[in-house]
Amino acid sequence: MLGLPAFCHRPRDLRRGAVLTLAFLAAVGTAGTMGCWDREDAAAAALSAPTGATAPEAARAAGTADREAVARAAAEAVAEGKSGKKAAQEVVSRSGDRWGTVYDQGEYAAFAEGLDGAWTGVGLWAGRGRDGMIRVDKVQPDSPAARAGLRAGDRLLSVDGHAVTGLAVPDVISLLRGEAGTPVVLSLSRDGADLTETLRREQLRTEPVTVRQLPGGITVIKVASFTRGSGERVKAAVRAAPAGAGFLLDLRGNRGGLVTEAVTAASAFLDGGLVATYDVRGDQRALYAAPGGDTARPLVALVDGGTMSAAELVTGALQDRGRAVAVGSRTFGKGSVQMPTELPDGSVAELTVGTYRTPGGRSLDGSGITPDLAAGEGAEERAAQVLGGLGVGP
């Protein structure tokens, strides 16, 4: 809108992590990170009665799960000695809420861990293809998956004997999670041939922001995900850039993260003002950039079909406000808002409650962002040419 430590400290974890979710990061084998509204008072707000439209009205309007119905199903299941999580997930599945999911306590704890850029897994990122199959999108270097030779495009068939076809991506993630050092057996298909690999989970970490220089005074800021601290790292990279340099903000493959971090990152290039508006069950709200960002040096945002959620929020704000030229291919189109509901057995249901819009009023859900300049292979070179046309270079 797309991971959290021992869930026995639930109030603290909710404050730290998944309260208002505008992002979706399908990090198979990792803690899947979802962009979240990160406020100290957010836990109470998220778990109290919403303002605006009633939950059933919002569910009908947005085609999402009714929060009360989900909680009621979980409570009835727990009273009968059954799984509250399973009962809640059945209600969510029937509702047609594409992004809704239910976490047990351990899964939600892993979710928070991922928001800090760390997780226990095998190093696979994956998503659901148009054919409904789970496929590997990318493999983290020097991870168990990389050492086993897994690669982007591999189709994931099962995890420890559990078939994943038809499962929601968060459910696949939960199958791949576990303690560091424990084995997990993956069945895959590549070019029509079936493969079986036994991997051992490890503690993994990613660097969310990397910076490099291109000839001609161009600073490339690559944001892999909006995990905790990434927004300030973008700001630091802007401050440290050579005088007169142009910026290439690379958001390709960025599936989202914490919305507060995304707003902070946008603030690096804006002097205050609107970043996005969103609604929570009919209650309209807004997100604003902090003042004092760099508004003088030229900026290009690089995007592709893997640019999602909070990354689309940043791109849309910079594009609508005339701050950046967007180069690349159409973004994914994930603009829905999720909020958590804690269930009687301690599990947490993340349910869609609304959508967000760019400063120009565009809803990106299902449509994504059309770049100002289309580019496929060689997109970075094309972006550098655009910056040259904006006066960057010798």
Coordinates of C-alpha atoms in Angstrom, one line a residue:
M1 CA 0.0 0.0 0.0
L2 CA 2.6 -3.3 0.1
G3 CA 7.5 -8.9 8.4
L4 CA 7.7 -8.5 12.9
P5 CA 10.3 -10.0 16.5
A6 CA 8.4 -12.0 19.1
F7 CA 4.7 -11.1 18.9
C8 CA 4.2 -11.4 22.6
H9 CA 4.8 -7.6 22.6
R10 CA 1.9 -7.0 20.2
P11 CA 1.0 -3.4 21.2
R12 CA 4.6 -2.2 20.5
D13 CA 4.8 -4.2 17.3
L14 CA 1.6 -2.7 15.9
R15 CA 3.0 0.7 16.6
R16 CA 6.2 -0.1 14.9
G17 CA 4.8 -1.9 11.9
A18 CA 1.6 -2.7 10.1
V19 CA -1.1 -0.2 10.9
L20 CA -2.0 1.5 7.7
T21 CA -0.7 -0.5 4.8
L22 CA -0.4 1.1 1.3
A23 CA 2.2 -1.3 0.0
F24 CA 2.7 -4.9 -0.9
L25 CA 6.1 -6.5 -1.1
A26 CA 5.9 -10.2 -2.2
A27 CA 9.2 -11.3 -0.7
V28 CA 8.9 -15.1 -1.0
G29 CA 11.3 -16.7 1.5
T30 CA 11.7 -13.4 3.3
A31 CA 9.6 -11.4 5.6
G32 CA 7.1 -9.8 3.2
T33 CA 7.2 -6.1 3.9
M34 CA 4.1 -4.0 3.5
G35 CA 4.1 -0.2 3.5
C36 CA 2.7 1.0 6.8
W37 CA 1.5 4.2 8.5
D38 CA 4.0 4.4 11.3
R39 CA 2.7 6.5 14.2
E40 CA 3.0 6.0 17.9
D41 CA -0.8 6.3 18.4
A42 CA -1.7 4.2 15.3
A43 CA -2.3 0.9 17.0
A44 CA -5.2 2.3 19.0
A45 CA -6.6 4.0 15.9
A46 CA -6.4 0.9 13.8
L47 CA -8.1 -1.3 16.3
S48 CA -10.9 1.1 17.2
A49 CA -14.1 1.8 15.4
P50 CA -13.5 3.7 12.2
T51 CA -15.0 7.0 11.2
G52 CA -16.8 7.7 8.0
A53 CA -18.5 4.8 6.2
T54 CA -19.4 1.7 8.3
A55 CA -17.3 -1.4 7.8
P56 CA -20.0 -3.2 5.8
E57 CA -20.6 -0.2 3.6
A58 CA -16.8 0.2 3.0
A59 CA -16.6 -3.5 2.2
R60 CA -19.3 -3.3 -0.4
A61 CA -17.9 -0.1 -1.9
A62 CA -14.3 -1.4 -2.2
G63 CA -15.0 -5.1 -2.8
T64 CA -13.2 -6.0 0.4
A65 CA -13.8 -8.1 3.4
D66 CA -16.0 -6.9 6.2
R67 CA -13.9 -6.5 9.3
E68 CA -16.7 -7.4 11.7
A69 CA -17.5 -10.6 9.7
V70 CA -13.8 -11.6 9.7
A71 CA -13.5 -11.1 13.5
R72 CA -16.8 -12.9 14.1
A73 CA -15.8 -15.9 12.1
A74 CA -12.5 -16.1 14.0
A75 CA -14.2 -15.8 17.4
E76 CA -16.7 -18.5 16.6
A77 CA -13.9 -20.8 15.4
V78 CA -11.9 -20.2 18.6
A79 CA -14.9 -20.9 20.7
E80 CA -15.3 -24.2 19.0
G81 CA -11.6 -25.1 19.5
K82 CA -10.8 -24.5 15.8
S83 CA -8.3 -22.2 14.1
G84 CA -9.3 -18.6 14.2
K85 CA -6.8 -17.8 11.5
K86 CA -8.2 -20.4 9.1
A87 CA -11.7 -19.3 9.6
A88 CA -10.8 -15.6 9.0
Q89 CA -8.8 -16.5 5.9
E90 CA -11.8 -18.3 4.5
V91 CA -14.0 -15.2 4.9
V92 CA -11.3 -13.0 3.3
S93 CA -10.9 -15.4 0.4
R94 CA -14.6 -15.4 -0.3
S95 CA -14.8 -11.6 -0.1
G96 CA -12.7 -11.0 -3.2
D97 CA -10.3 -8.8 -1.2
R98 CA -7.3 -9.3 -3.5
W99 CA -4.7 -7.9 -1.0
G100 CA -6.4 -9.1 2.2
T101 CA -4.6 -11.8 4.2
V102 CA -4.4 -13.2 7.7
Y103 CA -1.2 -13.7 9.7
D104 CA -0.7 -15.8 12.8
Q105 CA 1.4 -14.4 15.6
G106 CA 4.7 -15.7 14.3
E107 CA 4.1 -14.6 10.8
Y108 CA 3.2 -11.1 11.9
A109 CA 6.4 -11.0 14.0
A110 CA 8.4 -11.9 10.9
F111 CA 6.5 -9.2 9.1
A112 CA 7.9 -6.5 11.5
E113 CA 11.4 -7.9 11.2
G114 CA 11.2 -7.4 7.5
L115 CA 10.3 -3.7 7.9
D116 CA 13.8 -3.3 9.4
G117 CA 15.3 -4.8 6.3
A118 CA 16.2 -8.2 8.0
W119 CA 14.5 -11.5 7.9
T120 CA 15.1 -15.3 8.0
G121 CA 14.6 -17.0 4.7
V122 CA 16.2 -18.3 1.5
G123 CA 16.5 -15.1 -0.5
L124 CA 13.7 -15.4 -3.1
W125 CA 11.4 -12.6 -4.3
A126 CA 8.4 -13.8 -6.2
G127 CA 5.0 -12.8 -7.4
R128 CA 1.9 -14.3 -9.1
G129 CA 2.1 -14.3 -12.9
R130 CA -0.8 -13.7 -15.2
D131 CA -1.3 -17.5 -15.4
G132 CA -1.9 -17.5 -11.6
M133 CA 1.4 -19.4 -10.9
I134 CA 4.0 -18.3 -8.3
R135 CA 7.2 -17.4 -10.1
V136 CA 10.6 -16.2 -8.8
D137 CA 11.1 -12.5 -9.7
K138 CA 14.6 -12.2 -8.4
V139 CA 17.2 -13.9 -6.2
Q140 CA 19.2 -12.1 -3.6
P141 CA 23.0 -12.5 -4.2
D142 CA 24.9 -14.7 -1.8
S143 CA 21.7 -16.2 -0.4
P144 CA 20.8 -19.9 -0.1
A145 CA 18.7 -19.6 -3.2
A146 CA 21.5 -18.0 -5.2
R147 CA 24.0 -20.6 -4.1
A148 CA 21.6 -23.3 -5.2
G149 CA 21.4 -21.8 -8.7
L150 CA 17.8 -20.6 -8.5
R151 CA 17.0 -17.8 -10.8
A152 CA 14.3 -15.3 -11.9
G153 CA 11.6 -17.0 -14.0
D154 CA 11.6 -20.3 -12.1
R155 CA 8.1 -21.5 -11.3
L156 CA 7.6 -22.5 -7.6
L157 CA 5.4 -25.6 -7.3
S158 CA 5.6 -26.6 -3.7
V159 CA 7.3 -25.8 -0.4
D160 CA 8.0 -28.8 1.9
G161 CA 5.4 -30.8 0.0
H162 CA 2.7 -28.1 0.2
A163 CA 1.5 -27.1 -3.3
V164 CA 1.6 -23.3 -3.7
T165 CA -0.5 -22.9 -6.9
G166 CA -3.6 -21.0 -6.0
L167 CA -2.2 -19.8 -2.6
A168 CA -2.0 -16.1 -1.8
V169 CA 1.6 -14.9 -1.9
P170 CA 1.6 -14.1 1.9
D171 CA 0.6 -17.7 2.5
V172 CA 3.5 -18.9 0.3
I173 CA 5.8 -16.6 2.4
S174 CA 4.6 -18.2 5.6
L175 CA 5.6 -21.6 4.2
L176 CA 9.1 -20.4 3.5
R177 CA 9.7 -18.8 6.9
G178 CA 11.2 -20.6 9.8
E179 CA 14.2 -20.6 12.1
A180 CA 17.7 -20.0 10.8
G181 CA 19.4 -23.3 10.0
T182 CA 16.3 -25.3 9.3
P183 CA 15.9 -27.0 5.9
V184 CA 13.1 -26.3 3.4
V185 CA 12.5 -28.3 0.3
L186 CA 11.4 -26.4 -2.8
S187 CA 9.9 -28.0 -5.9
L188 CA 10.3 -25.9 -9.0
S189 CA 9.9 -26.0 -12.7
R190 CA 12.3 -24.4 -15.3
D191 CA 11.8 -24.6 -19.0
G192 CA 9.5 -27.6 -18.6
A193 CA 11.9 -29.5 -16.4
D194 CA 11.1 -30.2 -12.7
L195 CA 13.7 -29.3 -10.0
T196 CA 13.9 -30.1 -6.3
E197 CA 16.3 -28.1 -4.1
T198 CA 16.8 -28.4 -0.3
L199 CA 17.9 -25.1 1.2
R200 CA 18.7 -24.0 4.7
R201 CA 17.2 -20.8 5.9
E202 CA 19.5 -18.0 7.0
Q203 CA 19.4 -14.6 8.6
L204 CA 19.4 -12.2 5.6
R205 CA 19.6 -8.4 5.2
T206 CA 19.3 -6.1 2.3
E207 CA 20.6 -2.6 1.8
P208 CA 17.6 -0.5 0.8
V209 CA 19.4 2.5 -0.6
T210 CA 22.6 2.5 -2.7
V211 CA 24.3 5.4 -4.4
R212 CA 26.7 5.6 -7.3
Q213 CA 27.9 8.2 -9.7
L214 CA 27.6 8.3 -13.5
P215 CA 29.7 10.4 -15.8
G216 CA 28.4 13.9 -16.4
G217 CA 27.5 14.7 -12.8
I218 CA 24.6 12.3 -12.4
T219 CA 23.9 10.7 -8.9
V220 CA 22.0 7.5 -9.1
I221 CA 20.0 6.7 -6.0
K222 CA 18.6 3.2 -6.1
V223 CA 15.9 2.5 -3.6
A224 CA 15.2 -1.3 -3.4
S225 CA 12.4 -1.0 -0.8
F226 CA 11.1 1.5 1.7
T227 CA 12.2 -0.2 4.9
R228 CA 12.9 1.6 8.1
G229 CA 15.5 4.4 7.7
S230 CA 15.5 4.4 3.9
G231 CA 13.9 7.8 3.6
E232 CA 16.6 9.5 5.6
R233 CA 19.2 7.7 3.5
V234 CA 17.7 9.2 0.4
K235 CA 17.9 12.6 2.0
A236 CA 21.5 12.0 3.0
A237 CA 22.4 11.0 -0.6
V238 CA 20.8 14.2 -2.0
R239 CA 22.7 16.3 0.5
A240 CA 26.0 14.6 -0.3
A241 CA 25.6 14.9 -4.1
P242 CA 28.1 17.1 -6.0
A243 CA 26.9 20.6 -6.6
G244 CA 25.1 21.0 -9.9
A245 CA 24.5 17.2 -10.2
G246 CA 21.3 15.8 -11.5
F247 CA 19.5 12.9 -9.8
L248 CA 18.3 9.6 -11.2
L249 CA 16.0 8.0 -8.6
D250 CA 15.8 4.3 -9.5
L251 CA 12.6 2.8 -8.2
R252 CA 12.6 -0.2 -10.6
G253 CA 11.6 -3.4 -8.8
N254 CA 10.7 -1.5 -5.7
R255 CA 7.6 -3.2 -4.3
G256 CA 6.9 -0.7 -1.6
G257 CA 7.5 -0.5 2.1
L258 CA 6.7 1.9 4.9
V259 CA 4.6 4.8 3.7
T260 CA 6.3 7.2 6.2
E261 CA 9.6 6.3 4.6
A262 CA 8.3 6.9 1.1
V263 CA 7.0 10.3 2.2
T264 CA 10.4 11.1 3.7
A265 CA 12.1 10.1 0.5
A266 CA 9.8 12.3 -1.5
S267 CA 10.6 15.1 0.9
A268 CA 14.2 15.0 -0.3
F269 CA 13.0 16.5 -3.6
L270 CA 10.1 18.7 -2.5
D271 CA 9.7 21.8 -0.4
G272 CA 6.7 20.7 1.6
G273 CA 3.3 20.2 0.0
L274 CA 1.0 17.3 -0.8
V275 CA 2.4 13.8 -1.5
A276 CA -0.8 11.8 -1.6
T277 CA -4.4 11.6 -0.3
Y278 CA -6.0 8.4 0.9
D279 CA -9.3 7.2 2.5
V280 CA -9.9 4.8 5.3
R281 CA -13.5 3.6 5.1
G282 CA -14.6 6.9 3.7
D283 CA -12.5 9.1 6.0
Q284 CA -10.3 11.3 3.8
R285 CA -6.7 11.9 4.9
A286 CA -3.5 13.4 3.4
L287 CA 0.3 12.9 3.5
Y288 CA 2.6 15.9 3.2
A289 CA 6.3 16.3 2.5
A290 CA 8.5 18.0 4.9
P291 CA 9.9 21.5 3.9
G292 CA 13.4 22.1 2.7
G293 CA 14.0 19.5 0.0
D294 CA 16.1 20.0 -3.1
T295 CA 13.8 21.5 -5.8
A296 CA 16.5 22.9 -8.0
R297 CA 18.6 20.1 -9.4
P298 CA 17.0 18.0 -12.3
L299 CA 15.5 14.7 -11.4
V300 CA 14.4 11.6 -13.3
A301 CA 12.5 8.7 -11.7
L302 CA 13.2 5.3 -13.3
V303 CA 10.2 2.9 -13.0
D304 CA 9.0 -0.4 -14.4
G305 CA 6.3 -3.0 -13.9
G306 CA 7.9 -4.0 -10.6
T307 CA 7.4 -0.5 -9.1
M308 CA 4.6 -0.9 -6.7
S309 CA 2.6 0.7 -3.9
A310 CA 4.7 3.2 -1.8
A311 CA 7.2 3.4 -4.7
E312 CA 4.2 4.4 -7.0
L313 CA 3.2 6.9 -4.4
V314 CA 6.6 8.6 -4.6
T315 CA 6.6 8.5 -8.4
G316 CA 3.1 9.9 -8.7
A317 CA 3.9 12.8 -6.3
L318 CA 7.1 13.8 -8.1
Q319 CA 5.4 13.5 -11.5
D320 CA 2.2 15.3 -10.6
R321 CA 4.0 18.2 -9.0
G322 CA 6.3 18.7 -12.0
R323 CA 9.4 17.7 -10.0
A324 CA 10.5 14.7 -11.9
V325 CA 10.4 13.2 -15.4
A326 CA 9.3 9.5 -15.2
V327 CA 11.2 7.2 -17.5
G328 CA 10.7 3.5 -18.0
S329 CA 7.5 1.3 -18.3
R330 CA 4.1 1.4 -16.7
T331 CA 4.1 0.7 -13.0
F332 CA 2.2 -2.2 -11.3
G333 CA -0.9 -0.3 -10.1
K334 CA -1.2 -1.1 -6.4
G335 CA -3.0 1.8 -4.8
S336 CA -5.2 0.2 -2.1
V337 CA -5.0 0.7 1.6
Q338 CA -4.9 -2.1 4.1
M339 CA -5.4 -1.9 7.9
P340 CA -4.9 -4.6 10.5
T341 CA -7.6 -6.1 12.8
E342 CA -6.4 -8.2 15.7
L343 CA -8.4 -11.4 16.0
P344 CA -9.4 -13.3 19.2
D345 CA -6.6 -15.9 18.9
G346 CA -3.9 -13.2 18.5
S347 CA -3.7 -13.5 14.7
V348 CA -4.0 -10.4 12.6
A349 CA -6.2 -9.8 9.5
E350 CA -4.9 -7.2 7.0
L351 CA -8.0 -6.0 5.1
T352 CA -8.4 -3.5 2.3
V353 CA -10.2 -0.3 3.5
G354 CA -9.7 2.2 0.8
T355 CA -7.4 3.7 -1.9
Y356 CA -4.9 6.4 -2.3
R357 CA -4.5 9.2 -4.9
T358 CA -1.7 11.3 -6.2
P359 CA -1.6 15.1 -5.7
G360 CA -3.3 15.4 -9.1
G361 CA -6.2 13.2 -8.0
R362 CA -5.1 10.0 -9.9
S363 CA -6.1 6.7 -8.5
L364 CA -3.3 4.2 -9.4
D365 CA -5.0 1.1 -8.3
G366 CA -5.2 -1.2 -11.3
S367 CA -3.8 1.4 -13.7
G368 CA -0.4 2.3 -12.4
I369 CA 1.7 5.2 -13.6
T370 CA 2.4 5.8 -17.3
P371 CA 6.0 7.2 -17.6
D372 CA 6.5 10.5 -19.4
L373 CA 9.0 8.7 -21.6
A374 CA 8.7 5.0 -22.4
A375 CA 11.9 2.9 -22.2
G376 CA 12.7 -0.8 -21.8
E377 CA 16.2 -2.1 -22.1
G378 CA 18.7 0.8 -21.8
A379 CA 16.3 2.8 -19.6
E380 CA 19.1 4.1 -17.5
E381 CA 21.0 5.4 -20.5
R382 CA 17.7 7.0 -21.8
A383 CA 17.2 8.6 -18.4
A384 CA 20.8 10.0 -18.5
Q385 CA 20.0 11.5 -21.9
V386 CA 16.9 13.2 -20.4
L387 CA 19.0 14.6 -17.6
G388 CA 21.5 15.9 -20.2
G389 CA 18.7 17.7 -21.9
L390 CA 17.8 19.3 -18.6
G391 CA 21.2 20.8 -18.3
V392 CA 23.1 18.1 -16.4
G393 CA 26.6 17.4 -17.6
P394 CA 29.9 19.0 -18.6

